[in-house]
PDB file of C-alpha atoms in Angstrom:
ATOM      1  CA  LEU A  27       8.234  -5.834  -6.347  1.00 97.00           C
ATOM      2  CA  PHE A  28       6.416  -5.854  -3.017  1.00 97.00           C
ATOM      3  CA  LEU A  29       6.423  -2.408  -1.347  1.00 97.00           C
ATOM      4  CA  ALA A  30       4.356  -2.978   1.770  1.00 95.00           C
ATOM      5  CA  GLN A  31       5.035  -3.599   5.430  1.00 93.00           C
ATOM      6  CA  LEU A  32       4.638  -7.142   6.686  1.00 93.00           C
ATOM      7  CA  PRO A  33       3.933  -7.794  10.395  1.00 90.00           C
ATOM      8  CA  PRO A  34       4.874  -6.600  12.916  1.00 86.00           C
ATOM      9  CA  PRO A  35       2.894  -4.612  13.807  1.00 87.00           C
ATOM     10  CA  LEU A  36      -0.303  -6.589  13.563  1.00 83.00           C
ATOM     11  CA  HIS A  37      -2.938  -4.337  12.039  1.00 81.00           C
ATOM     12  CA  GLY A  38      -5.294  -4.541   9.092  1.00 80.00           C
ATOM     13  CA  GLN A  39      -2.926  -3.301   6.426  1.00 84.00           C
ATOM     14  CA  SER A  40       0.085  -5.399   7.469  1.00 87.00           C
ATOM     15  CA  MET A  41      -2.066  -8.521   7.824  1.00 86.00           C
ATOM     16  CA  THR A  42      -3.584  -7.956   4.375  1.00 87.00           C
ATOM     17  CA  ALA A  43      -0.106  -7.396   2.975  1.00 91.00           C
ATOM     18  CA  MET A  44       1.057 -10.674   4.516  1.00 92.00           C
ATOM     19  CA  ARG A  45      -1.864 -12.495   2.872  1.00 89.00           C
ATOM     20  CA  VAL A  46      -1.184 -10.925  -0.541  1.00 90.00           C
ATOM     21  CA  TYR A  47       2.540 -11.658  -0.234  1.00 92.00           C
ATOM     22  CA  GLY A  48       1.778 -15.293   0.560  1.00 89.00           C
ATOM     23  CA  VAL A  49      -0.552 -15.612  -2.421  1.00 88.00           C
ATOM     24  CA  LEU A  50       1.980 -14.074  -4.796  1.00 89.00           C
ATOM     25  CA  GLU A  51       4.934 -16.087  -3.588  1.00 87.00           C
ATOM     26  CA  ASN A  52       3.383 -19.431  -2.651  1.00 85.00           C
ATOM     27  CA  GLU A  53       0.100 -19.884  -4.484  1.00 81.00           C
ATOM     28  CA  LEU A  54       1.010 -18.108  -7.728  1.00 83.00           C
ATOM     29  CA  ASP A  55       4.707 -19.061  -7.561  1.00 77.00           C
ATOM     30  CA  HIS A  56       5.988 -15.599  -8.510  1.00 86.00           C
ATOM     31  CA  ARG A  57       9.472 -14.394  -7.639  1.00 90.00           C
ATOM     32  CA  VAL A  58       8.832 -11.548  -5.222  1.00 95.00           C
ATOM     33  CA  THR A  59      11.284  -8.907  -4.046  1.00 96.00           C
ATOM     34  CA  HIS A  60      10.166  -7.401  -0.750  1.00 97.00           C
ATOM     35  CA  LEU A  61      11.377  -3.886   0.026  1.00 98.00           C
ATOM     36  CA  TRP A  62      10.181  -1.964   3.044  1.00 96.00           C
ATOM     37  CA  GLY A  63      11.542   0.351   5.709  1.00 94.00           C
ATOM     38  CA  GLY A  64      10.306   3.163   7.854  1.00 90.00           C
ATOM     39  CA  GLY A  65       7.150   1.592   9.231  1.00 88.00           C
ATOM     40  CA  ALA A  66       5.990   1.093  12.780  1.00 86.00           C
ATOM     41  CA  ALA A  67       7.915  -1.522  14.745  1.00 85.00           C
ATOM     42  CA  ALA A  68       4.965  -2.273  17.070  1.00 85.00           C
ATOM     43  CA  ASN A  69       1.286  -1.347  17.373  1.00 80.00           C
ATOM     44  CA  ALA A  70       2.163   1.361  19.925  1.00 84.00           C
ATOM     45  CA  ASP A  71       4.411   2.935  17.272  1.00 84.00           C
ATOM     46  CA  VAL A  72       1.650   3.326  14.632  1.00 84.00           C
ATOM     47  CA  GLY A  73       1.013   6.970  13.777  1.00 82.00           C
ATOM     48  CA  ARG A  74       4.163   8.233  15.505  1.00 88.00           C
ATOM     49  CA  ARG A  75       7.021   9.877  13.707  1.00 89.00           C
ATOM     50  CA  SER A  76      10.639   9.077  14.541  1.00 92.00           C
ATOM     51  CA  LEU A  77      14.126   9.464  13.155  1.00 94.00           C
ATOM     52  CA  ALA A  78      14.355   5.665  12.780  1.00 92.00           C
ATOM     53  CA  LYS A  79      11.250   5.639  10.589  1.00 93.00           C
ATOM     54  CA  TYR A  80      12.558   8.472   8.423  1.00 94.00           C
ATOM     55  CA  MET A  81      15.920   6.737   8.017  1.00 96.00           C
ATOM     56  CA  GLY A  82      14.236   3.428   7.170  1.00 96.00           C
ATOM     57  CA  PHE A  83      12.133   5.055   4.474  1.00 96.00           C
ATOM     58  CA  LEU A  84      15.168   6.965   3.165  1.00 97.00           C
ATOM     59  CA  SER A  85      16.841   3.578   2.687  1.00 98.00           C
ATOM     60  CA  VAL A  86      13.869   2.434   0.560  1.00 98.00           C
ATOM     61  CA  VAL A  87      13.998   5.626  -1.526  1.00 98.00           C
ATOM     62  CA  LEU A  88      17.754   5.357  -2.103  1.00 98.00           C
ATOM     63  CA  THR A  89      17.463   1.675  -3.050  1.00 98.00           C
ATOM     64  CA  MET A  90      14.752   2.447  -5.593  1.00 98.00           C
ATOM     65  CA  LEU A  91      16.726   5.375  -7.005  1.00 98.00           C
ATOM     66  CA  TRP A  92      19.730   3.067  -7.384  1.00 98.00           C
ATOM     67  CA  TRP A  93      17.543   0.563  -9.212  1.00 98.00           C
ATOM     68  CA  ALA A  94      16.325   3.369 -11.484  1.00 97.00           C
ATOM     69  CA  VAL A  95      19.833   4.458 -12.510  1.00 97.00           C
ATOM     70  CA  THR A  96      21.039   0.862 -12.926  1.00 98.00           C
ATOM     71  CA  PHE A  97      17.949  -0.054 -14.997  1.00 97.00           C
ATOM     72  CA  ARG A  98      16.671  -2.735 -12.624  1.00 97.00           C
ATOM     73  CA  ARG A  99      13.056  -3.263 -13.620  1.00 97.00           C
ATOM     74  CA  TYR A 100      10.067  -5.258 -12.411  1.00 97.00           C
ATOM     75  CA  ASP A 101       6.929  -6.456 -14.145  1.00 96.00           C
ATOM     76  CA  ALA A 102       4.722  -5.113 -11.363  1.00 96.00           C
ATOM     77  CA  ALA A 103       4.923  -3.348  -8.034  1.00 97.00           C
ATOM     78  CA  TYR A 104       2.362  -3.834  -5.260  1.00 97.00           C
ATOM     79  CA  MET A 105       1.854  -1.309  -2.506  1.00 97.00           C
ATOM     80  CA  GLY A 106      -0.784  -0.434   0.042  1.00 93.00           C
ATOM     81  CA  VAL A 107      -2.102   2.995   0.894  1.00 94.00           C
ATOM     82  CA  ALA A 108      -4.443   4.292   3.570  1.00 88.00           C
ATOM     83  CA  PRO A 109      -5.471   7.602   1.959  1.00 90.00           C
ATOM     84  CA  TRP A 110      -6.954   8.962   5.187  1.00 87.00           C
ATOM     85  CA  SER A 111      -3.620   8.664   7.033  1.00 86.00           C
ATOM     86  CA  HIS A 112      -0.717  11.045   7.546  1.00 84.00           C
ATOM     87  CA  ALA A 113       1.419   8.724   5.379  1.00 88.00           C
ATOM     88  CA  LEU A 114      -0.321   9.647   2.114  1.00 92.00           C
ATOM     89  CA  GLN A 115       2.568  11.842   0.919  1.00 91.00           C
ATOM     90  CA  ARG A 116       5.067   9.087   1.774  1.00 92.00           C
ATOM     91  CA  ASP A 117       2.976   6.611  -0.208  1.00 94.00           C
ATOM     92  CA  ALA A 118       2.707   9.040  -3.116  1.00 95.00           C
ATOM     93  CA  LEU A 119       6.510   9.253  -3.251  1.00 95.00           C
ATOM     94  CA  LEU A 120       6.672   5.462  -3.150  1.00 97.00           C
ATOM     95  CA  ALA A 121       4.181   5.240  -6.053  1.00 97.00           C
ATOM     96  CA  MET A 122       6.233   7.713  -8.090  1.00 97.00           C
ATOM     97  CA  LEU A 123       9.403   5.649  -7.614  1.00 98.00           C
ATOM     98  CA  ALA A 124       7.513   2.418  -8.286  1.00 98.00           C
ATOM     99  CA  LYS A 125       6.356   3.813 -11.639  1.00 98.00           C
ATOM    100  CA  ILE A 126      10.012   4.280 -12.577  1.00 97.00           C
ATOM    101  CA  VAL A 127      11.100   0.720 -11.761  1.00 98.00           C
ATOM    102  CA  ALA A 128       7.947  -1.280 -12.616  1.00 98.00           C
ATOM    103  CA  ARG A 129       5.742  -1.551 -15.696  1.00 97.00           C
ATOM    104  CA  ARG A 130       2.577  -1.709 -13.555  1.00 97.00           C
ATOM    105  CA  VAL A 131       1.911  -0.289 -10.094  1.00 98.00           C
ATOM    106  CA  LEU A 132      -0.936  -1.859  -8.141  1.00 97.00           C
ATOM    107  CA  VAL A 133      -2.138   0.292  -5.239  1.00 97.00           C
ATOM    108  CA  HIS A 134      -4.213  -1.570  -2.649  1.00 95.00           C
ATOM    109  CA  VAL A 135      -6.417   1.097  -1.030  1.00 94.00           C
ATOM    110  CA  HIS A 136      -7.158   0.317   2.623  1.00 86.00           C
ATOM    111  CA  GLY A 137     -10.026   2.386   3.965  1.00 82.00           C
ATOM    112  CA  ASN A 138     -11.808   5.535   2.953  1.00 84.00           C
ATOM    113  CA  GLY A 139     -10.340   8.840   1.890  1.00 87.00           C
ATOM    114  CA  MET A 140     -10.067   8.385  -1.871  1.00 91.00           C
ATOM    115  CA  GLU A 141     -10.893  12.090  -2.253  1.00 91.00           C
ATOM    116  CA  ARG A 142      -7.528  12.914  -0.634  1.00 90.00           C
ATOM    117  CA  MET A 143      -5.872  11.029  -3.501  1.00 93.00           C
ATOM    118  CA  THR A 144      -8.051  12.490  -6.241  1.00 93.00           C
ATOM    119  CA  ALA A 145      -9.201  15.953  -5.183  1.00 89.00           C
ATOM    120  CA  GLY A 146      -6.736  17.275  -2.614  1.00 84.00           C
ATOM    121  CA  GLN A 147      -6.230  21.024  -2.675  1.00 88.00           C
ATOM    122  CA  GLY A 148      -3.114  23.055  -3.412  1.00 91.00           C
ATOM    123  CA  VAL A 149       0.281  21.929  -4.593  1.00 91.00           C
ATOM    124  CA  GLY A 150       0.243  18.929  -2.237  1.00 89.00           C
ATOM    125  CA  GLY A 151      -3.050  17.664  -3.655  1.00 91.00           C
ATOM    126  CA  TRP A 152      -1.807  18.162  -7.207  1.00 92.00           C
ATOM    127  CA  LEU A 153       1.384  16.218  -6.439  1.00 93.00           C
ATOM    128  CA  VAL A 154      -0.555  13.331  -4.894  1.00 94.00           C
ATOM    129  CA  ARG A 155      -2.852  13.150  -7.950  1.00 94.00           C
ATOM    130  CA  ARG A 156       0.119  13.347 -10.291  1.00 95.00           C
ATOM    131  CA  THR A 157       2.075  10.578  -8.585  1.00 95.00           C
ATOM    132  CA  PHE A 158      -0.881   8.182  -8.434  1.00 97.00           C
ATOM    133  CA  ARG A 159      -1.935   8.914 -12.041  1.00 96.00           C
ATOM    134  CA  ASP A 160      -1.836   5.789 -14.234  1.00 97.00           C
ATOM    135  CA  THR A 161      -1.502   3.409 -11.281  1.00 98.00           C
ATOM    136  CA  GLU A 162      -3.962   0.547 -10.867  1.00 98.00           C
ATOM    137  CA  ILE A 163      -6.281   0.713  -7.875  1.00 97.00           C
ATOM    138  CA  LEU A 164      -7.296  -2.363  -5.899  1.00 95.00           C
ATOM    139  CA  ALA A 165     -10.362  -1.179  -3.976  1.00 93.00           C
ATOM    140  CA  VAL A 166     -11.700  -2.978  -0.902  1.00 88.00           C
ATOM    141  CA  THR A 167     -15.178  -1.397  -1.091  1.00 87.00           C
ATOM    142  CA  GLY A 168     -17.586  -0.449  -3.847  1.00 88.00           C
ATOM    143  CA  GLY A 169     -17.448   3.173  -2.697  1.00 90.00           C
ATOM    144  CA  ILE A 170     -13.682   3.336  -3.093  1.00 92.00           C
ATOM    145  CA  ALA A 171     -13.917   1.693  -6.529  1.00 93.00           C
ATOM    146  CA  SER A 172     -16.626   4.118  -7.644  1.00 94.00           C
ATOM    147  CA  ALA A 173     -14.702   7.184  -6.423  1.00 94.00           C
ATOM    148  CA  ALA A 174     -11.549   5.930  -8.137  1.00 95.00           C
ATOM    149  CA  ARG A 175     -13.377   5.370 -11.429  1.00 96.00           C
ATOM    150  CA  ASP A 176     -15.041   8.793 -11.216  1.00 96.00           C
ATOM    151  CA  ALA A 177     -11.637  10.451 -10.760  1.00 95.00           C
ATOM    152  CA  GLY A 178     -10.489   9.219 -14.163  1.00 95.00           C
ATOM    153  CA  ILE A 179      -6.791   9.314 -13.290  1.00 95.00           C
ATOM    154  CA  PHE A 180      -6.094   5.618 -12.730  1.00 97.00           C
ATOM    155  CA  SER A 181      -5.267   3.195 -15.528  1.00 98.00           C
ATOM    156  CA  ARG A 182      -7.471   0.501 -13.990  1.00 97.00           C
ATOM    157  CA  VAL A 183      -9.753   0.068 -10.972  1.00 97.00           C
ATOM    158  CA  SER A 184     -10.493  -3.402  -9.604  1.00 95.00           C
ATOM    159  CA  ALA A 185     -12.691  -4.327  -6.682  1.00 90.00           C
ATOM    160  CA  VAL A 186     -11.084  -6.987  -4.506  1.00 87.00           C
ATOM    161  CA  ALA A 187     -12.817  -9.103  -1.928  1.00 75.00           C
ATOM    162  CA  ASN A 188     -11.885  -8.989   1.731  1.00 68.00           C
ATOM    163  CA  THR A 189      -9.564 -11.953   2.276  1.00 63.00           C
ATOM    164  CA  ALA A 190     -10.362 -12.358   5.967  1.00 61.00           C
ATOM    165  CA  PRO A 191     -12.072 -15.675   6.647  1.00 62.00           C
ATOM    166  CA  ASP A 192     -15.738 -15.492   7.611  1.00 63.00           C
ATOM    167  CA  PRO A 193     -15.923 -16.083  11.362  1.00 65.00           C
ATOM    168  CA  GLY A 194     -19.412 -17.567  11.053  1.00 71.00           C
ATOM    169  CA  GLU A 195     -22.383 -16.845  13.276  1.00 78.00           C
ATOM    170  CA  PRO A 196     -21.516 -15.115  16.546  1.00 71.00           C
ATOM    171  CA  ARG A 197     -21.910 -17.227  19.662  1.00 76.00           C
ATOM    172  CA  LYS A 198     -24.747 -16.332  21.974  1.00 75.00           C
ATOM    173  CA  ARG A 199     -23.534 -15.096  25.314  1.00 72.00           C
ATOM    174  CA  ALA A 200     -25.292 -14.663  28.574  1.00 74.00           C
ATOM    175  CA  ASP A 201     -26.523 -11.178  29.377  1.00 76.00           C
ATOM    176  CA  GLY A 202     -24.184  -9.292  31.632  1.00 74.00           C
ATOM    177  CA  ILE A 203     -21.599  -6.594  31.838  1.00 74.00           C
ATOM    178  CA  LEU A 204     -19.713  -5.940  28.618  1.00 65.00           C
ATOM    179  CA  ARG A 205     -15.994  -6.523  29.157  1.00 58.00           C
TER     180      ARG A 205
END
C-alpha cells in the first residue's frame, strides 16, 4: 500500500515518493496500490489549507476505514512524513489507519523534526507518539536515525541513502553578478 503523494507538485518529498514507487513497482516487481488525496495540486499550493484538500484526505480516510471493516489487508504500507510541517497530525492519522490495514508500516522521514514525533507536549504530542509507535522509520540522515532509535517507540529504524543522482563536480563559472 503506497500512501504518499506523487508529482505534481514537484518537491523533494513527491520526487522521492515517485522514485520509491518506481523501485517497488518496476524494479522489485511488487503489486502496489497507490492511495492519496488531499495534497497540494501545484507548488504554489504547498502549505495552504483548502476545502478541496480536506475533502481529498477525507476520501483517503473513508477508503481506509472501509478496507478495515471489510478486512482488506496489505503486507506493508509506505508513507512519507515531514515532521517539521503542519501536516504532522494528518500523517499521524494516516499512520494509525495504515497500522490497521497493513502488517508493517514504513515511515519515510523527510527532514528534521523527529522530536515533534517523539517528544511533543500535551495530548497532541501523546497522540502523535501513540500513532507512530511500532512503525518502521526510514531515516534520510544519521541524526534522524539516532533520534528515532533514542526514542525507543519504533519497531525498526533504518538509514536510507539519498536516491538523488550525484550531479558531479560543479562547473566553474566566470565571476560576476549572481542571478
